[in-house]
Short mmCIF file of C-alpha atoms in Angstrom, two decimals:
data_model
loop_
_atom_site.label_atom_id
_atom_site.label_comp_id
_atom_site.label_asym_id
_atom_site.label_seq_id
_atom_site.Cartn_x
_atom_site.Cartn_y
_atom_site.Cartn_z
CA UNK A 1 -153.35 -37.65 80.02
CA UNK A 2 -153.44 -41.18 78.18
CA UNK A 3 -155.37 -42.26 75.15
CA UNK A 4 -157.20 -45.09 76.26
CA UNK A 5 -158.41 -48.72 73.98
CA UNK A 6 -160.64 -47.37 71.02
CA UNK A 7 -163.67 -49.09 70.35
CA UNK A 8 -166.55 -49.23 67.43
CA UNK A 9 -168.70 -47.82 70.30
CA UNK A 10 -168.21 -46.23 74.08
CA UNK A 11 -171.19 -47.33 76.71
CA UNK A 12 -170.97 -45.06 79.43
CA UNK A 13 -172.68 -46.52 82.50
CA UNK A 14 -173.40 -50.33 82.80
CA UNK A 15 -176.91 -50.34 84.29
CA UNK A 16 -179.41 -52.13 82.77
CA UNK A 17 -179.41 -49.33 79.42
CA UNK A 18 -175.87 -49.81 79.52
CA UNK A 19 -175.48 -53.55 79.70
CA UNK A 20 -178.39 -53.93 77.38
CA UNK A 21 -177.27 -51.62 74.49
CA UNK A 22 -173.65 -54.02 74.77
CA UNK A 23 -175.34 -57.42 75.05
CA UNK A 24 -177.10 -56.36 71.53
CA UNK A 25 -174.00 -54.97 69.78
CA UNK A 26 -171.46 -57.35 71.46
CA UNK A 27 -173.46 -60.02 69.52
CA UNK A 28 -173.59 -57.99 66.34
CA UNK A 29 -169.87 -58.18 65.91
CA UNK A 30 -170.11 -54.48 67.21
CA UNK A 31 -166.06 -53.71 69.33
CA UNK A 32 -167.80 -52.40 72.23
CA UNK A 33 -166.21 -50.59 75.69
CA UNK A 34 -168.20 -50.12 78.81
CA UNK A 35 -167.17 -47.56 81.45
CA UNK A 36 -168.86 -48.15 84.99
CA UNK A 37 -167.46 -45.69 87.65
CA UNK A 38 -168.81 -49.08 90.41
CA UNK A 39 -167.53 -52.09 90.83
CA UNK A 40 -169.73 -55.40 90.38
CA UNK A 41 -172.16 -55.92 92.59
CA UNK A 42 -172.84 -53.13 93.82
CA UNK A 43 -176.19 -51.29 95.03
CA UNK A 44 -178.70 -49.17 93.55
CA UNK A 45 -181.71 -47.22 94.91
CA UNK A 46 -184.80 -48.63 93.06
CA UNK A 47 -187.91 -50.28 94.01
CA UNK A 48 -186.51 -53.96 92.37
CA UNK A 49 -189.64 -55.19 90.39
CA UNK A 50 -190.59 -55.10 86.91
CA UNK A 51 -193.83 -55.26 85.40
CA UNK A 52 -194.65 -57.63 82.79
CA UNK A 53 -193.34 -54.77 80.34
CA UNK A 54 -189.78 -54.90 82.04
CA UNK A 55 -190.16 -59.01 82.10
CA UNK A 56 -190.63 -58.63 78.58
CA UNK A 57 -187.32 -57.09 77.68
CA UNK A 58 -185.16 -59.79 80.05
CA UNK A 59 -186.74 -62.58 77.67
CA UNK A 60 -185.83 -60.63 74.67
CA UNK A 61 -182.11 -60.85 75.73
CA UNK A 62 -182.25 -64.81 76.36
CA UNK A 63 -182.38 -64.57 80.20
CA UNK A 64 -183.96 -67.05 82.23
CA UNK A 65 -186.53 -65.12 84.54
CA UNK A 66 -188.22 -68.66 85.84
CA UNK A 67 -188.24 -68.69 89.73
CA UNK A 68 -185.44 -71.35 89.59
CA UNK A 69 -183.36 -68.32 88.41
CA UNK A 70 -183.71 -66.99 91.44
CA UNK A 71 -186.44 -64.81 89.89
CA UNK A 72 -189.40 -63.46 92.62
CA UNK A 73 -193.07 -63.42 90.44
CA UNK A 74 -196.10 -62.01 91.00
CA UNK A 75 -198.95 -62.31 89.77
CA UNK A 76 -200.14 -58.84 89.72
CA UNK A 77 -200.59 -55.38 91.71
CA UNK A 78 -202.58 -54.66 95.15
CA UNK A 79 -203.60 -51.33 94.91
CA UNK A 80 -204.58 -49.42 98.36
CA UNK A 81 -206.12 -46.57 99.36
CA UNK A 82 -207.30 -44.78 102.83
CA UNK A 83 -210.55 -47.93 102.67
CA UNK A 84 -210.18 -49.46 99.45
CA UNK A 85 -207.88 -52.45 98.50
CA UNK A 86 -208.04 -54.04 94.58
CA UNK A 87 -205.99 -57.04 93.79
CA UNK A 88 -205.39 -57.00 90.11
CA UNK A 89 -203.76 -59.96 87.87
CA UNK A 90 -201.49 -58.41 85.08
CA UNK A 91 -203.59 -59.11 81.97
CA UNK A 92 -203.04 -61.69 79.45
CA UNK A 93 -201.37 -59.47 76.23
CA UNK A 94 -199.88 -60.74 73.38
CA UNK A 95 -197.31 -58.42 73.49
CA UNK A 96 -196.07 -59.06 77.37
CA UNK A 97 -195.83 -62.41 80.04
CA UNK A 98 -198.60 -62.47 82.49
CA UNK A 99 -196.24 -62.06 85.62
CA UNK A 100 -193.99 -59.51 87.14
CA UNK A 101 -190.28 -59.81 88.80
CA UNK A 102 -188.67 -58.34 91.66
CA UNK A 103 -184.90 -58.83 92.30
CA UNK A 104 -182.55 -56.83 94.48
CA UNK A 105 -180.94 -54.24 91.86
CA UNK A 106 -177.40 -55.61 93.30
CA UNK A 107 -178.04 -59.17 91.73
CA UNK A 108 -180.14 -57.66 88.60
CA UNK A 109 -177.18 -55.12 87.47
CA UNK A 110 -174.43 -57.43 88.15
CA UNK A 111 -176.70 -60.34 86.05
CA UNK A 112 -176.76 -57.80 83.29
CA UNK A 113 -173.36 -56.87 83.14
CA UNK A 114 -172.30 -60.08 83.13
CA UNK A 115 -174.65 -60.97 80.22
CA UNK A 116 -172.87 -58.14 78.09
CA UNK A 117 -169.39 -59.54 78.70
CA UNK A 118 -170.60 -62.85 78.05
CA UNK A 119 -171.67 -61.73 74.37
CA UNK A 120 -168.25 -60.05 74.44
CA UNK A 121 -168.47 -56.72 75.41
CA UNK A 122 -165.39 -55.46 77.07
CA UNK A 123 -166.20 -53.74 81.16
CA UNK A 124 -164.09 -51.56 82.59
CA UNK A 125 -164.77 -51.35 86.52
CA UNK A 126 -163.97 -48.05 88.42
CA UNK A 127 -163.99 -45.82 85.64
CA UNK A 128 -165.69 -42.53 86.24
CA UNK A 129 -166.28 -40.70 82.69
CA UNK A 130 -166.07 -36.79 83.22
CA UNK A 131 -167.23 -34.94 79.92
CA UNK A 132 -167.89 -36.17 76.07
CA UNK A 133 -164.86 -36.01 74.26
CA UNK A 134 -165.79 -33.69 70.99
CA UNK A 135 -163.62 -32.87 68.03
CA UNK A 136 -162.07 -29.31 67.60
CA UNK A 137 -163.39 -28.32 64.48
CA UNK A 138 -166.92 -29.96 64.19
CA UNK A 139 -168.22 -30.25 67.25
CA UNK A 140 -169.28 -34.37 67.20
CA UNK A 141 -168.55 -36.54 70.21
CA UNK A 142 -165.37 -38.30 69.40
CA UNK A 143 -164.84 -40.00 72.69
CA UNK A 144 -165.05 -39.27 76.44
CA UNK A 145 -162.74 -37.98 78.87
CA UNK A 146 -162.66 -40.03 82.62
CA UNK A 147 -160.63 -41.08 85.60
CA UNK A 148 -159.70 -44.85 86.01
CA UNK A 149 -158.14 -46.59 88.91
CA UNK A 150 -157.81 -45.86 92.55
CA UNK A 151 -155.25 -43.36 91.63
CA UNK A 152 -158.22 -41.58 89.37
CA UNK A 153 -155.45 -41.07 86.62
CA UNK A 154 -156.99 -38.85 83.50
CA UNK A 155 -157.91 -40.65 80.17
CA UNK A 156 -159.51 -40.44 77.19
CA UNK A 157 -160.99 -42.96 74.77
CA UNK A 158 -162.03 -42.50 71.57
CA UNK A 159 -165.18 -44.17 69.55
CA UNK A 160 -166.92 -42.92 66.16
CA UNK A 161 -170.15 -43.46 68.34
CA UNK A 162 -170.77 -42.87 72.15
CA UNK A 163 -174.32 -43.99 74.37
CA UNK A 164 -174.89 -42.11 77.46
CA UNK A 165 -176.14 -44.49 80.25
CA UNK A 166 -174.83 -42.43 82.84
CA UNK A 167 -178.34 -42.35 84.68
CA UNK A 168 -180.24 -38.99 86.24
CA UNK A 169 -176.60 -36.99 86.67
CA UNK A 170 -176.54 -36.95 82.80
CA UNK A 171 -173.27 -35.33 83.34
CA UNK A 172 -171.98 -36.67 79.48
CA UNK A 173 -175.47 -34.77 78.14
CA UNK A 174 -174.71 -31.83 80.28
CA UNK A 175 -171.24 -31.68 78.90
CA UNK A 176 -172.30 -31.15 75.33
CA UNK A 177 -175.03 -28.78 76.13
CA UNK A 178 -178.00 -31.07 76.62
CA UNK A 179 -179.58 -29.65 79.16
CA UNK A 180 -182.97 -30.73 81.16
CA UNK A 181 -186.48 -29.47 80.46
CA UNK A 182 -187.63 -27.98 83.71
CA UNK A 183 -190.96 -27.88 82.71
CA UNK A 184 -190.99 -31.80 82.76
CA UNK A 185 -191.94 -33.70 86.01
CA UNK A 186 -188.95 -34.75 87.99
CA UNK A 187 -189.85 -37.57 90.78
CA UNK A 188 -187.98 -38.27 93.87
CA UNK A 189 -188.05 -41.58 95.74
CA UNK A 190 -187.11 -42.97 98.73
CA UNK A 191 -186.32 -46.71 100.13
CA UNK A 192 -185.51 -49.45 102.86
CA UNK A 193 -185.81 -52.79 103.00
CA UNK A 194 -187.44 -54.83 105.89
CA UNK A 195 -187.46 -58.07 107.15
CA UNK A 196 -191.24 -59.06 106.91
CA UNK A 197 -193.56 -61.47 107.12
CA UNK A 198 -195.08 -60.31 103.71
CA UNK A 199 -191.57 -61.11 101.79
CA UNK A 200 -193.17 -64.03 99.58
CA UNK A 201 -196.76 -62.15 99.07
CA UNK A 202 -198.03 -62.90 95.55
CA UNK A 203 -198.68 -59.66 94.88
CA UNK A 204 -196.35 -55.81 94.68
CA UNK A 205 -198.61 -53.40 96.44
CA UNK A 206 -199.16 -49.44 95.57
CA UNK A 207 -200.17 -47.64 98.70
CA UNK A 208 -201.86 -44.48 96.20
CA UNK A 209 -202.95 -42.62 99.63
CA UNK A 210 -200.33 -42.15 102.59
CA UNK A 211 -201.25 -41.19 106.06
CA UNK A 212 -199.71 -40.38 108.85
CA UNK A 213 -201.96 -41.13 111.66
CA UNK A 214 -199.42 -40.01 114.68
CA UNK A 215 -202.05 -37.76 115.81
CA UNK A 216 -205.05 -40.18 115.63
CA UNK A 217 -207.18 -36.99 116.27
CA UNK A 218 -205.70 -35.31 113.13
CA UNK A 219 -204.94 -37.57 110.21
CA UNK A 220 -202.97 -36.10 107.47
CA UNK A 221 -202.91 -36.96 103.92
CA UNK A 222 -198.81 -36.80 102.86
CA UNK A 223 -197.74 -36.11 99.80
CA UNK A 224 -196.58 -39.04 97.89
CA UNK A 225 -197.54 -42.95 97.20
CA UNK A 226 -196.49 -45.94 98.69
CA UNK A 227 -195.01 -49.00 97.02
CA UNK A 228 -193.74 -52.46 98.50
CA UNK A 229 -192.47 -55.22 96.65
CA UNK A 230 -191.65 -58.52 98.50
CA UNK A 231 -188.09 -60.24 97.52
CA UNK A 232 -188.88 -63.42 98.67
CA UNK A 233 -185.87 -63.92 101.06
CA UNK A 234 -187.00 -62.47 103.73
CA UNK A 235 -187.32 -59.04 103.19
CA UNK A 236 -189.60 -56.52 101.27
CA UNK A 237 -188.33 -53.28 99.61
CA UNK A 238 -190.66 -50.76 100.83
CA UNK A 239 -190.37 -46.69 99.72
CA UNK A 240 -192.26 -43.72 98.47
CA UNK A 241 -191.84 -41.40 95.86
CA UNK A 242 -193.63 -37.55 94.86
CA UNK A 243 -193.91 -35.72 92.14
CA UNK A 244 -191.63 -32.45 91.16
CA UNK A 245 -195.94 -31.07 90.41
CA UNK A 246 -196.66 -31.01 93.51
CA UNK A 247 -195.95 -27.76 95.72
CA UNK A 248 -194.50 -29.90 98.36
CA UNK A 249 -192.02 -31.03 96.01
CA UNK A 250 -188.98 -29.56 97.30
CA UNK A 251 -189.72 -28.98 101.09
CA UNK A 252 -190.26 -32.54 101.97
CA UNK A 253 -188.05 -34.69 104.26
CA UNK A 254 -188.89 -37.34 102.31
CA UNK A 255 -186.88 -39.89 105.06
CA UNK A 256 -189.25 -38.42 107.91
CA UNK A 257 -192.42 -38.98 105.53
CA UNK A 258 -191.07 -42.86 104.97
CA UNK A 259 -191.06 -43.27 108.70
CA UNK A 260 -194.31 -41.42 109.46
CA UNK A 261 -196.18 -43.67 106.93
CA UNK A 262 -194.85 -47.14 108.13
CA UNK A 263 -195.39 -46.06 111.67
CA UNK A 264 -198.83 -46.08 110.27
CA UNK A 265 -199.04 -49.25 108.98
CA UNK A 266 -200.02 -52.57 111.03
CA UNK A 267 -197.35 -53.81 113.07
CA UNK A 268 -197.85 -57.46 112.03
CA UNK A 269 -196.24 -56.18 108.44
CA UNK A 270 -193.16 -55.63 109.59
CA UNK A 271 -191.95 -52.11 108.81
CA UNK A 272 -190.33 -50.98 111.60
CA UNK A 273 -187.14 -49.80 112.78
CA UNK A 274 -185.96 -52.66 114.61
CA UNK A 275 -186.88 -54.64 111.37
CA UNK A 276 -185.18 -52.25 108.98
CA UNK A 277 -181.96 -53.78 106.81
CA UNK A 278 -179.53 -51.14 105.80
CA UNK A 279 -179.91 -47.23 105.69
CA UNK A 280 -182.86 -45.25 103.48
CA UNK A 281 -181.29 -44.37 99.79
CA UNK A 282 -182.86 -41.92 97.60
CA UNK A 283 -182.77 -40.85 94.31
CA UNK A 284 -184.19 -38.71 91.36
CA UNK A 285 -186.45 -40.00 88.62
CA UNK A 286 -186.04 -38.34 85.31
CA UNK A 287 -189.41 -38.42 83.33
CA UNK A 288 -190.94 -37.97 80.60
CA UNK A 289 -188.08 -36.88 77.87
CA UNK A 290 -187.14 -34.37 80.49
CA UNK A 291 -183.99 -33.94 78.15
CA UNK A 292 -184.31 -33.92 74.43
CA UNK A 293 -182.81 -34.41 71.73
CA UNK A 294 -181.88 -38.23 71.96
CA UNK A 295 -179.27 -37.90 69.43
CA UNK A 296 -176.87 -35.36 68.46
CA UNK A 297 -173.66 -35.33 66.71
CA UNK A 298 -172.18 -39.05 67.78
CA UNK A 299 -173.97 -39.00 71.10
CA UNK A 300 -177.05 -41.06 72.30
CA UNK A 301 -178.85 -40.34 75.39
CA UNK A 302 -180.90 -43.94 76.49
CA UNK A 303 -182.77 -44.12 79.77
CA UNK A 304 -182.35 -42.34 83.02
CA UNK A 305 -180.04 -39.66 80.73
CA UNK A 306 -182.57 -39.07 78.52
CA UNK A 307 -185.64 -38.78 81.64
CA UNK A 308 -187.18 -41.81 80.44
CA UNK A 309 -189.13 -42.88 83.53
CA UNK A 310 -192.69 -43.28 83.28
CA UNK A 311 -194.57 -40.10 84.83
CA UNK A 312 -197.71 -42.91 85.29
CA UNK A 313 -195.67 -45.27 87.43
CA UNK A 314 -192.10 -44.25 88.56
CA UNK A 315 -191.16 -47.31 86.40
CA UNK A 316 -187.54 -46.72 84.47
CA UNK A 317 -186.07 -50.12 83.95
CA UNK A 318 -188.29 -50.97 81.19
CA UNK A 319 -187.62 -47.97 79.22
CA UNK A 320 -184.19 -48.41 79.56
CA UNK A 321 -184.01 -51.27 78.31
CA UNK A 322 -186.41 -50.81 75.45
CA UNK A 323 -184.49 -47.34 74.82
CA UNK A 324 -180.86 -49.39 74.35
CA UNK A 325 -182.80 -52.03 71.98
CA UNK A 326 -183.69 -49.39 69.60
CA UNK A 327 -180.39 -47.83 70.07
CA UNK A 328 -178.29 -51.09 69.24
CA UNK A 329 -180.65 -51.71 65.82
CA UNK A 330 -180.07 -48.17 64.75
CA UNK A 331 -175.95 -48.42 65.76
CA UNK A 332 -175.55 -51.33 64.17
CA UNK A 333 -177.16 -50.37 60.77
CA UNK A 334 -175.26 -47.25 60.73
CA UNK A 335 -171.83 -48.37 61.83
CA UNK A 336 -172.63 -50.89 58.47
CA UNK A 337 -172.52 -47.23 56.13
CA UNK A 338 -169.18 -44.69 55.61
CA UNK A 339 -168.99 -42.00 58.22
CA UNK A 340 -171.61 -39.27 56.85
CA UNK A 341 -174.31 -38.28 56.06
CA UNK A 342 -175.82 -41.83 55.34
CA UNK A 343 -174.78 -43.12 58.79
CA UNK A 344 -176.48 -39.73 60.31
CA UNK A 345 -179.51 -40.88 58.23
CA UNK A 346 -179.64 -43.91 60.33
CA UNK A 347 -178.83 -42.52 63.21
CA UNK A 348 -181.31 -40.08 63.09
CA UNK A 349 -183.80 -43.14 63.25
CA UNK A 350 -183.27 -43.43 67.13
CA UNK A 351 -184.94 -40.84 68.38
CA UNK A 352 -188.00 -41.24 65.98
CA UNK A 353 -188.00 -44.74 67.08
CA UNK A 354 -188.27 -43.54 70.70
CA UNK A 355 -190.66 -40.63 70.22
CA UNK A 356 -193.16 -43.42 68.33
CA UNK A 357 -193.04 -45.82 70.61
CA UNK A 358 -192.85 -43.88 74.06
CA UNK A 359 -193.58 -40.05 72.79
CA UNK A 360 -196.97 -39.74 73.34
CA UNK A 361 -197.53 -42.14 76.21
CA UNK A 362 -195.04 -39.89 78.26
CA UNK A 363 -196.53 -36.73 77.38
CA UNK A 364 -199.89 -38.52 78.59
CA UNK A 365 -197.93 -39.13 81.90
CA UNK A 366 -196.91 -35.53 82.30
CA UNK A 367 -200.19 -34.43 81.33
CA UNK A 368 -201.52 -37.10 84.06
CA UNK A 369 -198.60 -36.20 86.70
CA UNK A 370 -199.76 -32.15 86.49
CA UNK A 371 -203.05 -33.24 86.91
CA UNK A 372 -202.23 -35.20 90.41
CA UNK A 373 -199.82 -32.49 91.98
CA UNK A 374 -202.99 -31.22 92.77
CA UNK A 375 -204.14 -33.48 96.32
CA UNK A 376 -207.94 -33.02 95.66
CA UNK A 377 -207.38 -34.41 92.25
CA UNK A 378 -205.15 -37.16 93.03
CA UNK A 379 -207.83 -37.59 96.63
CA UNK A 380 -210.71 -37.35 94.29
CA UNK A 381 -209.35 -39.81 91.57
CA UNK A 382 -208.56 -42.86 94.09
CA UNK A 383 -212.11 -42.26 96.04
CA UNK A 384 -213.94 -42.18 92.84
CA UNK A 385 -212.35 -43.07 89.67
CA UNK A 386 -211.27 -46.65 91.41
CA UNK A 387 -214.94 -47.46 92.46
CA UNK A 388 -215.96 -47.71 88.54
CA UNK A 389 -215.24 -51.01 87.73
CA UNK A 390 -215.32 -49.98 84.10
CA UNK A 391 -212.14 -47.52 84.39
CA UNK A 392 -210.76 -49.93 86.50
CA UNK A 393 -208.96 -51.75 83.11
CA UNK A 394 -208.46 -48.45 81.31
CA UNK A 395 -206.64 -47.16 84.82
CA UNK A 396 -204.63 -50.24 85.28
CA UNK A 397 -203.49 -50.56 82.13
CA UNK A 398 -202.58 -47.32 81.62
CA UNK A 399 -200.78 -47.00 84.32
CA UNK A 400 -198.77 -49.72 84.52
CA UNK A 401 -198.01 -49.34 80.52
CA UNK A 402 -198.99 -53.23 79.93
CA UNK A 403 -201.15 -52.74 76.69
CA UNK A 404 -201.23 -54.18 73.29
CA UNK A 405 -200.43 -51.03 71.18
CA UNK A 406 -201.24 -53.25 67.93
CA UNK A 407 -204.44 -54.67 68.13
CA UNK A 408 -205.44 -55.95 72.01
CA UNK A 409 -208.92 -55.61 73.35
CA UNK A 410 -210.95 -52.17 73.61
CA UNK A 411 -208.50 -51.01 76.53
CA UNK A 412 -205.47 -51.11 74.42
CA UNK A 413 -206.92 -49.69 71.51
CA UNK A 414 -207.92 -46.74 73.48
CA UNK A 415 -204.82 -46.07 75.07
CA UNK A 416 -203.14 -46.86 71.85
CA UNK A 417 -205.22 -44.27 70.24
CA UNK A 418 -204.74 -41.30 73.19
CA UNK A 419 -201.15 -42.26 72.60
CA UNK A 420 -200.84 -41.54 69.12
CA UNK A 421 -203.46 -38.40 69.52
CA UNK A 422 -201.42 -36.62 72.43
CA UNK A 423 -198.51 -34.59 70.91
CA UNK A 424 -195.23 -36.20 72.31
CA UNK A 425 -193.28 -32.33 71.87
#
């Protein structure tokens, strides 16, 4: 086995927590390495928009997200239900733009990357990182251990500090003992892309009941929601994803129950088979701070590692991204003390950092995502709860996680305020 470049810091994974946490150091004079087991572009299952939260954090790194940037906006959410349809504007907030994004996850990833090499943070492609790397006598993540090349030849390299961005696997986590908190919702999604009339709609839609009406005698309410975001070139991304709270969690064919819903949808929309572009992908959504803690002993866990994913929404880009902010301030202030128990101090910040600003809005969502395992609460909440135009703010809000936290109108303050009430343990 070789000993591979050293480096101030080791990203592992170079998705968007990944190339975000290296953008930030790279321009903080931080010697960064990043360790992708792809190769630029490649593809990703996802549903490829951002709310205004996401949109947020793309600004924040000085990327131009105008529609000359080859950017798709909308202007807000459609949600749907078995005979209801709201079209809601993202609200004006101080805190976030008034528009969303969608962009294939092949161009977004490969826009990030490039943005971290750009601030001069060093990629390496095709390098798939096997375990943490931990010193003999104490224990603390010295490094990782991978396999490079098409010959997958063994290597190590070694950093004071390493960020796991290694996505739902978690396998760098799981290789220090970090494992996942069952009792957390897990989500699983599902999704195609269609050519379609509706690719330039101004809205993304959330389909919030799902029928399949094969049997027009015998409807059936399936167990999931419904999302479809137009790309503007031609083709929509359209899946589903469920809930690990619901009982039919784990005996779903979750590519049959994609098919039986757009079978039910009009035919003018587009979402058929002969219409379909590439095969259905799938993958698992991590939620909630499914796996805690966020530090330990050289090793932080941002994003999809750490379950990050909004239990409200599905939405994970965002957090990953707001996740490797925070973890780039704290890095950089401690890689500024001697190795110790100062820099541990700092260090130490990150995962107060997240639990304040995303503890107790996720355990809201896992409180929320029990609650709608249940079909006659989640039936019972879209018949009723969406017909009070009152809780229509509060819900969409919410939801979507586009609030001012500091200050904002009555909405925010509320949510703010069950935020900070609900313990984020």
């Amino acid at each position: 086995m070789t000993t591979g470049a050293d480096a101030q810091v080791i990203i592992v994974g170079a998705g968007p927590a990944g190339s975000t946490a290296a953008t930030y150091l790279a321009r903080a004079g931080i010697d960064v390495l990043v360790l992708e087991k792809t190769q630029f572009p490649r593809e990703k299952v996802c549903g490829d928009g951002l709310t205004p939260r996401g949109v947020k954090q793309l600004i924040d790194l000085g990327i131009d997200t105008s529609e000359e940037a080859g950017w798709v906006h909308s202007r807000g959410l459609r949600i749907l239900t078995g005979d209801l349809t709201l079209e809601l504007d993202w609200p004006e907030l101080t805190s976030y733009p008034p528009y969303g994004v969608s962009r294939t996850r092949r161009d977004f990833d490969d826009l990030l990357a490039k943005t971290a090499v750009k601030a001069g943070a060093r990629l390496q492609e095709r390098t798939t990182v096997t375990a943490a790397l931990t010193d003999e006598r104490s224990g603390r993540v010295v490094g990782v251990e991978a396999r490079t090349g098409p010959d997958k030849d063994p290597v190590t390299y070694r950093a004071p500090l390493v960020l796991a961005c290694d996505g739902v696997s978690a396998r760098l986590a799981l290789s220090v003992g970090i494992e996942k908190i069952e009792k957390r919702p897990m989500g699983v999604a599902v999704r195609r892309y269609y050519r379609s009339p509706r690719h330039d709609d101004a809205f993304i839609e959330g389909h919030l009941e799902l029928w399949d009406r094969s049997d027009p005698r015998d409807p059936k309410l399936l167990p999931g929601y419904g999302w479809a975001f137009p790309l503007g070139d031609g083709t929509v991304n359209v899946g589903l994803g469920m809930l690990s709270t619901s009982k039919a969690f784990r005996n779903t064919d979750y590519r049959a129950l994609l098919r039986q819903w757009l079978d039910s949808t009009p035919e003018e929309w587009g979402f058929r088979e002969e219409n379909a572009v590439g095969r259905v992908g799938g993958a698992g959504l991590p939620m909630g701070f499914n796996r805690t803690p966020h530090y330990r002993d050289g090793l932080l866990l941002l994003g999809d590692a750490g379950g990050m994913v909004s239990p409200f929404n599905g939405e994970g880009i965002s957090a990953a991204m707001e996740s490797a902010q925070l973890a780039a301030e704290f890095v950089v202030q401690a890689l500024a003390r001697r190795a110790g128990a100062s820099r541990e101090r700092a260090l130490h910040g990150y995962p107060a950092a997240l639990k304040q600003l995303m503890g107790g809005y996720y355990r809201l969502g896992n409180l929320f995502a029990k609650a709608i395992g249940n079909p006659a609460v989640m039936r019972a909440a879209t018949r009723y709860g969406l017909r009070v135009n009152p809780l229509i703010p509060l819900i969409y809000k919410g939801l979507s996680g586009c609030y001012d936290a500091r200050g904002g109108d009555r909405v925010d303050r509320l949510i703010a305020l069950a935020a900070r009430l609900t313990p984020s343990a």
